[in-house]
PDB file of C-alpha atoms and ligand atoms in Angstrom:
ATOM      1  CA  MET G   1     130.372 -29.645-103.881  1.00  0.00           C
ATOM      2  CA  LYS G   2     130.381 -27.032-106.764  1.00  0.00           C
ATOM      3  CA  LEU G   3     131.522 -27.733-110.120  1.00  0.00           C
ATOM      4  CA  VAL G   4     131.077 -25.887-113.377  1.00  0.00           C
ATOM      5  CA  PHE G   5     130.267 -27.594-116.552  1.00  0.00           C
ATOM      6  CA  ALA G   6     131.514 -25.397-119.309  1.00  0.00           C
ATOM      7  CA  THR G   7     128.628 -25.374-121.189  1.00  0.00           C
ATOM      8  CA  ASN G   8     125.144 -23.372-121.630  1.00  0.00           C
ATOM      9  CA  ASN G   9     123.410 -26.364-123.400  1.00  0.00           C
ATOM     10  CA  LYS G  10     120.291 -27.007-121.335  1.00  0.00           C
ATOM     11  CA  HIS G  11     119.866 -30.553-122.653  1.00  0.00           C
ATOM     12  CA  LYS G  12     123.428 -31.282-121.358  1.00  0.00           C
ATOM     13  CA  LEU G  13     123.166 -29.916-118.089  1.00  0.00           C
ATOM     14  CA  GLN G  14     119.975 -31.482-117.369  1.00  0.00           C
ATOM     15  CA  GLU G  15     121.747 -34.886-118.483  1.00  0.00           C
ATOM     16  CA  VAL G  16     124.524 -34.422-116.375  1.00  0.00           C
ATOM     17  CA  LYS G  17     122.469 -33.425-113.313  1.00  0.00           C
ATOM     18  CA  GLU G  18     120.386 -36.213-113.499  1.00  0.00           C
ATOM     19  CA  ILE G  19     123.541 -38.702-113.514  1.00  0.00           C
ATOM     20  CA  VAL G  20     125.672 -37.139-110.916  1.00  0.00           C
ATOM     21  CA  GLY G  21     122.667 -36.600-108.603  1.00  0.00           C
ATOM     22  CA  ASP G  22     122.243 -34.435-105.936  1.00  0.00           C
ATOM     23  CA  ARG G  23     126.000 -34.622-104.091  1.00  0.00           C
ATOM     24  CA  VAL G  24     126.856 -32.119-106.861  1.00  0.00           C
ATOM     25  CA  GLU G  25     125.862 -28.749-107.578  1.00  0.00           C
ATOM     26  CA  VAL G  26     126.518 -28.438-111.272  1.00  0.00           C
ATOM     27  CA  LEU G  27     126.757 -24.718-112.502  1.00  0.00           C
ATOM     28  CA  SER G  28     126.632 -23.657-116.211  1.00  0.00           C
ATOM     29  CA  LEU G  29     128.748 -20.741-117.346  1.00  0.00           C
ATOM     30  CA  LYS G  30     125.804 -18.521-117.511  1.00  0.00           C
ATOM     31  CA  ASP G  31     125.649 -19.313-113.434  1.00  0.00           C
ATOM     32  CA  ILE G  32     129.014 -17.914-113.255  1.00  0.00           C
ATOM     33  CA  ASP G  33     128.653 -14.629-115.476  1.00  0.00           C
ATOM     34  CA  CYS G  34     131.035 -16.372-118.094  1.00  0.00           C
ATOM     35  CA  TYR G  35     129.898 -15.097-121.828  1.00  0.00           C
ATOM     36  CA  ASP G  36     133.402 -15.855-123.433  1.00  0.00           C
ATOM     37  CA  ASP G  37     133.670 -17.549-126.714  1.00  0.00           C
ATOM     38  CA  ILE G  38     136.217 -20.059-125.712  1.00  0.00           C
ATOM     39  CA  PRO G  39     138.569 -21.099-128.941  1.00  0.00           C
ATOM     40  CA  GLU G  40     138.262 -24.763-129.912  1.00  0.00           C
ATOM     41  CA  THR G  41     141.789 -25.064-131.384  1.00  0.00           C
ATOM     42  CA  GLY G  42     142.738 -28.514-130.311  1.00  0.00           C
ATOM     43  CA  SER G  43     143.394 -31.294-133.115  1.00  0.00           C
ATOM     44  CA  THR G  44     141.807 -33.924-130.773  1.00  0.00           C
ATOM     45  CA  LEU G  45     138.587 -34.257-128.572  1.00  0.00           C
ATOM     46  CA  GLU G  46     141.043 -34.421-125.361  1.00  0.00           C
ATOM     47  CA  GLU G  47     142.701 -31.234-126.619  1.00  0.00           C
ATOM     48  CA  ASN G  48     139.572 -29.505-126.783  1.00  0.00           C
ATOM     49  CA  ALA G  49     137.988 -30.466-123.749  1.00  0.00           C
ATOM     50  CA  LEU G  50     141.170 -29.571-121.821  1.00  0.00           C
ATOM     51  CA  ILE G  51     141.369 -26.261-123.326  1.00  0.00           C
ATOM     52  CA  LYS G  52     138.019 -25.253-122.334  1.00  0.00           C
ATOM     53  CA  ALA G  53     138.219 -26.811-119.015  1.00  0.00           C
ATOM     54  CA  ARG G  54     141.762 -24.811-118.636  1.00  0.00           C
ATOM     55  CA  TRP G  55     140.421 -21.746-119.543  1.00  0.00           C
ATOM     56  CA  ILE G  56     137.388 -21.802-117.191  1.00  0.00           C
ATOM     57  CA  SER G  57     139.421 -23.314-114.120  1.00  0.00           C
ATOM     58  CA  GLU G  58     142.331 -20.763-114.673  1.00  0.00           C
ATOM     59  CA  LYS G  59     140.075 -17.631-115.200  1.00  0.00           C
ATOM     60  CA  TYR G  60     137.509 -18.402-112.532  1.00  0.00           C
ATOM     61  CA  LYS G  61     139.473 -20.195-110.074  1.00  0.00           C
ATOM     62  CA  CYS G  62     137.042 -23.182-109.701  1.00  0.00           C
ATOM     63  CA  ASN G  63     136.664 -27.063-110.202  1.00  0.00           C
ATOM     64  CA  CYS G  64     135.439 -27.542-113.576  1.00  0.00           C
ATOM     65  CA  PHE G  65     134.565 -29.984-116.275  1.00  0.00           C
ATOM     66  CA  ALA G  66     134.230 -29.511-120.103  1.00  0.00           C
ATOM     67  CA  ASP G  67     133.205 -32.126-122.728  1.00  0.00           C
ATOM     68  CA  ASP G  68     133.878 -32.452-126.799  1.00  0.00           C
ATOM     69  CA  THR G  69     132.092 -34.982-128.905  1.00  0.00           C
ATOM     70  CA  GLY G  70     132.912 -36.152-132.546  1.00  0.00           C
ATOM     71  CA  LEU G  71     131.677 -38.741-134.940  1.00  0.00           C
ATOM     72  CA  GLU G  72     134.368 -40.965-136.070  1.00  0.00           C
ATOM     73  CA  VAL G  73     133.845 -43.021-139.334  1.00  0.00           C
ATOM     74  CA  GLU G  74     136.047 -45.817-139.936  1.00  0.00           C
ATOM     75  CA  ALA G  75     136.057 -45.926-143.961  1.00  0.00           C
ATOM     76  CA  LEU G  76     137.017 -42.011-143.840  1.00  0.00           C
ATOM     77  CA  GLY G  77     139.959 -42.378-141.204  1.00  0.00           C
ATOM     78  CA  GLY G  78     137.879 -41.158-137.960  1.00  0.00           C
ATOM     79  CA  ALA G  79     136.525 -38.030-139.992  1.00  0.00           C
ATOM     80  CA  PRO G  80     134.627 -35.891-139.186  1.00  0.00           C
ATOM     81  CA  GLY G  81     136.051 -36.479-135.478  1.00  0.00           C
ATOM     82  CA  VAL G  82     137.051 -33.449-134.113  1.00  0.00           C
ATOM     83  CA  TYR G  83     135.583 -31.433-136.810  1.00  0.00           C
ATOM     84  CA  SER G  84     132.042 -32.764-136.531  1.00  0.00           C
ATOM     85  CA  ALA G  85     130.444 -29.781-135.784  1.00  0.00           C
ATOM     86  CA  ARG G  86     131.881 -27.827-138.987  1.00  0.00           C
ATOM     87  CA  TYR G  87     132.409 -30.533-141.290  1.00  0.00           C
ATOM     88  CA  ALA G  88     130.611 -28.812-144.001  1.00  0.00           C
ATOM     89  CA  GLY G  89     131.681 -25.267-143.010  1.00  0.00           C
ATOM     90  CA  GLU G  90     131.950 -22.861-140.001  1.00  0.00           C
ATOM     91  CA  GLU G  91     128.003 -22.546-139.763  1.00  0.00           C
ATOM     92  CA  CYS G  92     127.265 -25.761-137.704  1.00  0.00           C
ATOM     93  CA  ASN G  93     124.332 -26.812-140.173  1.00  0.00           C
ATOM     94  CA  SER G  94     123.649 -30.161-139.493  1.00  0.00           C
ATOM     95  CA  GLU G  95     121.905 -30.858-142.472  1.00  0.00           C
ATOM     96  CA  ALA G  96     124.816 -29.930-144.864  1.00  0.00           C
ATOM     97  CA  ASN G  97     126.920 -32.038-142.538  1.00  0.00           C
ATOM     98  CA  MET G  98     124.840 -35.251-142.667  1.00  0.00           C
ATOM     99  CA  GLN G  99     124.643 -34.787-147.042  1.00  0.00           C
ATOM    100  CA  LYS G 100     128.651 -34.069-147.307  1.00  0.00           C
ATOM    101  CA  LEU G 101     129.254 -37.321-145.195  1.00  0.00           C
ATOM    102  CA  LEU G 102     126.763 -39.508-146.864  1.00  0.00           C
ATOM    103  CA  GLN G 103     128.227 -38.133-149.933  1.00  0.00           C
ATOM    104  CA  ASN G 104     131.550 -39.146-148.766  1.00  0.00           C
ATOM    105  CA  LEU G 105     130.460 -42.676-148.059  1.00  0.00           C
ATOM    106  CA  THR G 106     128.640 -43.263-151.394  1.00  0.00           C
ATOM    107  CA  GLY G 107     129.838 -46.690-152.757  1.00  0.00           C
ATOM    108  CA  LYS G 108     131.557 -47.772-149.241  1.00  0.00           C
ATOM    109  CA  THR G 109     130.447 -50.943-147.982  1.00  0.00           C
ATOM    110  CA  ASN G 110     132.450 -50.306-144.274  1.00  0.00           C
ATOM    111  CA  ARG G 111     129.758 -47.737-142.784  1.00  0.00           C
ATOM    112  CA  THR G 112     131.253 -48.443-139.248  1.00  0.00           C
ATOM    113  CA  ALA G 113     131.213 -45.620-136.977  1.00  0.00           C
ATOM    114  CA  GLN G 114     131.231 -44.493-133.417  1.00  0.00           C
ATOM    115  CA  PHE G 115     130.146 -41.160-131.737  1.00  0.00           C
ATOM    116  CA  ARG G 116     132.925 -40.594-128.807  1.00  0.00           C
ATOM    117  CA  THR G 117     132.792 -38.109-125.899  1.00  0.00           C
ATOM    118  CA  VAL G 118     135.737 -36.644-123.912  1.00  0.00           C
ATOM    119  CA  ILE G 119     135.196 -35.105-120.648  1.00  0.00           C
ATOM    120  CA  ALA G 120     138.157 -33.161-119.083  1.00  0.00           C
ATOM    121  CA  LEU G 121     137.884 -32.513-115.503  1.00  0.00           C
ATOM    122  CA  ILE G 122     139.953 -30.187-113.456  1.00  0.00           C
ATOM    123  CA  ILE G 123     139.438 -30.862-109.616  1.00  0.00           C
ATOM    124  CA  ASN G 124     142.098 -29.131-106.795  1.00  0.00           C
ATOM    125  CA  GLY G 125     144.672 -28.888-109.644  1.00  0.00           C
ATOM    126  CA  GLU G 126     144.542 -32.197-110.914  1.00  0.00           C
ATOM    127  CA  GLU G 127     143.443 -33.259-114.831  1.00  0.00           C
ATOM    128  CA  HIS G 128     141.214 -36.423-115.454  1.00  0.00           C
ATOM    129  CA  LEU G 129     139.834 -37.478-118.851  1.00  0.00           C
ATOM    130  CA  PHE G 130     136.968 -39.728-119.093  1.00  0.00           C
ATOM    131  CA  ASP G 131     135.347 -41.034-122.342  1.00  0.00           C
ATOM    132  CA  GLY G 132     132.478 -42.715-123.372  1.00  0.00           C
ATOM    133  CA  VAL G 133     131.948 -44.647-127.281  1.00  0.00           C
ATOM    134  CA  VAL G 134     128.784 -45.810-128.598  1.00  0.00           C
ATOM    135  CA  LYS G 135     129.567 -47.907-131.814  1.00  0.00           C
ATOM    136  CA  GLY G 136     127.189 -48.239-134.661  1.00  0.00           C
ATOM    137  CA  ASN G 137     126.916 -47.685-138.337  1.00  0.00           C
ATOM    138  CA  ILE G 138     125.890 -44.874-140.844  1.00  0.00           C
ATOM    139  CA  SER G 139     122.680 -45.442-142.880  1.00  0.00           C
ATOM    140  CA  SER G 140     122.272 -44.829-146.409  1.00  0.00           C
ATOM    141  CA  GLU G 141     119.671 -42.291-145.744  1.00  0.00           C
ATOM    142  CA  LYS G 142     118.360 -40.106-142.881  1.00  0.00           C
ATOM    143  CA  MET G 143     115.808 -42.042-140.700  1.00  0.00           C
ATOM    144  CA  GLY G 144     113.829 -39.964-138.273  1.00  0.00           C
ATOM    145  CA  GLU G 145     112.994 -36.624-136.740  1.00  0.00           C
ATOM    146  CA  ALA G 146     114.016 -36.614-133.256  1.00  0.00           C
ATOM    147  CA  GLY G 147     117.296 -35.480-131.599  1.00  0.00           C
ATOM    148  CA  PHE G 148     120.011 -33.261-133.230  1.00  0.00           C
ATOM    149  CA  GLY G 149     123.280 -33.226-135.190  1.00  0.00           C
ATOM    150  CA  TYR G 150     123.872 -36.679-136.960  1.00  0.00           C
ATOM    151  CA  ASP G 151     121.227 -38.541-135.017  1.00  0.00           C
ATOM    152  CA  PRO G 152     119.089 -39.244-138.268  1.00  0.00           C
ATOM    153  CA  ILE G 153     121.920 -41.087-140.085  1.00  0.00           C
ATOM    154  CA  PHE G 154     123.631 -43.020-136.932  1.00  0.00           C
ATOM    155  CA  VAL G 155     122.287 -46.695-136.190  1.00  0.00           C
ATOM    156  CA  PRO G 156     123.651 -48.095-132.554  1.00  0.00           C
ATOM    157  CA  GLN G 157     124.955 -51.544-132.657  1.00  0.00           C
ATOM    158  CA  GLY G 158     122.213 -53.995-131.717  1.00  0.00           C
ATOM    159  CA  TYR G 159     119.545 -51.502-133.211  1.00  0.00           C
ATOM    160  CA  ASP G 160     117.428 -51.076-136.194  1.00  0.00           C
ATOM    161  CA  LEU G 161     116.524 -47.678-135.599  1.00  0.00           C
ATOM    162  CA  SER G 162     118.306 -44.628-135.960  1.00  0.00           C
ATOM    163  CA  PHE G 163     119.190 -42.514-133.143  1.00  0.00           C
ATOM    164  CA  ALA G 164     116.644 -40.015-134.538  1.00  0.00           C
ATOM    165  CA  GLN G 165     113.859 -42.846-134.355  1.00  0.00           C
ATOM    166  CA  MET G 166     114.611 -43.381-130.593  1.00  0.00           C
ATOM    167  CA  THR G 167     112.898 -41.944-127.656  1.00  0.00           C
ATOM    168  CA  SER G 168     115.569 -39.587-125.815  1.00  0.00           C
ATOM    169  CA  GLU G 169     115.439 -41.874-122.678  1.00  0.00           C
ATOM    170  CA  ALA G 170     116.375 -44.965-125.044  1.00  0.00           C
ATOM    171  CA  LYS G 171     119.306 -42.806-126.616  1.00  0.00           C
ATOM    172  CA  ASN G 172     120.639 -41.258-123.711  1.00  0.00           C
ATOM    173  CA  SER G 173     120.651 -44.758-121.872  1.00  0.00           C
ATOM    174  CA  ILE G 174     123.178 -45.829-124.265  1.00  0.00           C
ATOM    175  CA  SER G 175     124.541 -42.653-125.582  1.00  0.00           C
ATOM    176  CA  HIS G 176     128.534 -41.656-125.687  1.00  0.00           C
ATOM    177  CA  ARG G 177     127.825 -38.725-123.541  1.00  0.00           C
ATOM    178  CA  TYR G 178     125.735 -40.692-121.090  1.00  0.00           C
ATOM    179  CA  ARG G 179     128.848 -43.307-120.871  1.00  0.00           C
ATOM    180  CA  ALA G 180     131.299 -40.639-120.408  1.00  0.00           C
ATOM    181  CA  THR G 181     129.338 -38.854-117.358  1.00  0.00           C
ATOM    182  CA  GLU G 182     128.714 -42.276-116.085  1.00  0.00           C
ATOM    183  CA  LYS G 183     132.609 -42.281-115.650  1.00  0.00           C
ATOM    184  CA  LEU G 184     132.893 -38.787-114.344  1.00  0.00           C
ATOM    185  CA  SER G 185     130.163 -39.491-111.795  1.00  0.00           C
ATOM    186  CA  LYS G 186     131.430 -43.104-110.514  1.00  0.00           C
ATOM    187  CA  TYR G 187     135.003 -41.041-110.208  1.00  0.00           C
ATOM    188  CA  LEU G 188     133.313 -37.957-108.125  1.00  0.00           C
ATOM    189  CA  LYS G 189     131.452 -40.765-106.092  1.00  0.00           C
ATOM    190  CA  GLU G 190     134.484 -42.368-105.332  1.00  0.00           C
ATOM    191  CA  ASN G 191     136.737 -39.761-104.504  1.00  0.00           C
ATOM    192  CA  TYR G 192     134.640 -36.829-103.254  1.00  0.00           C
ATOM    193  CA  ASP G 193     131.517 -38.710-101.227  1.00  0.00           C
TER     194      ASP G 193
HETATM  195  P1  IMP J   1     129.681 -31.194-128.948  1.00  0.00           P
HETATM  196  O1  IMP J   1     131.150 -31.106-128.655  1.00  0.00           O
HETATM  197  O2  IMP J   1     129.101 -31.813-128.115  1.00  0.00           O
HETATM  198  O3  IMP J   1     129.470 -29.445-129.387  1.00  0.00           O
HETATM  199  O4  IMP J   1     129.173 -31.898-130.465  1.00  0.00           O
HETATM  200  C1  IMP J   1     130.091 -31.735-131.787  1.00  0.00           C
HETATM  201  C2  IMP J   1     129.280 -32.098-132.798  1.00  0.00           C
HETATM  202  O5  IMP J   1     129.007 -33.491-132.763  1.00  0.00           O
HETATM  203  C3  IMP J   1     127.721 -31.318-132.606  1.00  0.00           C
HETATM  204  O6  IMP J   1     127.811 -30.319-133.416  1.00  0.00           O
HETATM  205  C4  IMP J   1     127.074 -32.490-133.242  1.00  0.00           C
HETATM  206  O7  IMP J   1     126.773 -32.468-135.023  1.00  0.00           O
HETATM  207  C5  IMP J   1     127.898 -33.889-133.282  1.00  0.00           C
HETATM  208  N1  IMP J   1     127.164 -34.454-132.082  1.00  0.00           N
HETATM  209  C6  IMP J   1     127.564 -34.573-130.789  1.00  0.00           C
HETATM  210  N2  IMP J   1     126.833 -35.414-130.027  1.00  0.00           N
HETATM  211  C7  IMP J   1     125.892 -35.838-131.024  1.00  0.00           C
HETATM  212  C8  IMP J   1     124.511 -36.561-130.374  1.00  0.00           C
HETATM  213  O8  IMP J   1     124.261 -37.232-129.390  1.00  0.00           O
HETATM  214  N3  IMP J   1     123.989 -36.919-131.719  1.00  0.00           N
HETATM  215  C9  IMP J   1     124.207 -36.581-132.997  1.00  0.00           C
HETATM  216  N4  IMP J   1     125.305 -35.497-133.117  1.00  0.00           N
HETATM  217  C10 IMP J   1     126.043 -35.381-132.131  1.00  0.00           C
END
């Protein structure tokens, strides 16, 4: 079976391919010659994932899935959430995003947060949503160099290390994206094997 993943992010593609295995051929947007800048105008992760998946499925008439991720901080009412990539402005600057988040949490004792990924799958005209969550805390300062985005300030529950201090294998074995992709993989296995 062929499935288009609405991304050109090589790391995400590799991670997904490893989880779903050989029985599904996962294609990127580049593989189908799609260079569209798909507008992410939704106000929830679910809406954005569906917007991207519907765009691809309608235009290219193929089975596909799309993901959207946000960091949800309890003391900030779930912010930055769906706006995680552009929290400090449209330029998607991780350093500025982290500084803004640390600033907004100054003096707050509740540092509880979670990463949440939503995957929207459109297959044979049916829509399905899968989500993956990893709970943790926002540290008081940056720790570690690895990873990307908010990794240096996110400490997963049960660990003393931030995501940016963990190996990619350790992070990927508990991450929000891994958990959502596992659900997608299980669904495909149970219904399309
Ligand atoms: P996207 O939906 O995967 O593009 O993620 C939106 C934003 O969430 C990214 O720009 C990152 O800032 C942040 N993000 C997503 N996944 C992670 C992660 O695994 N670690 C740290 N930040 C992440």
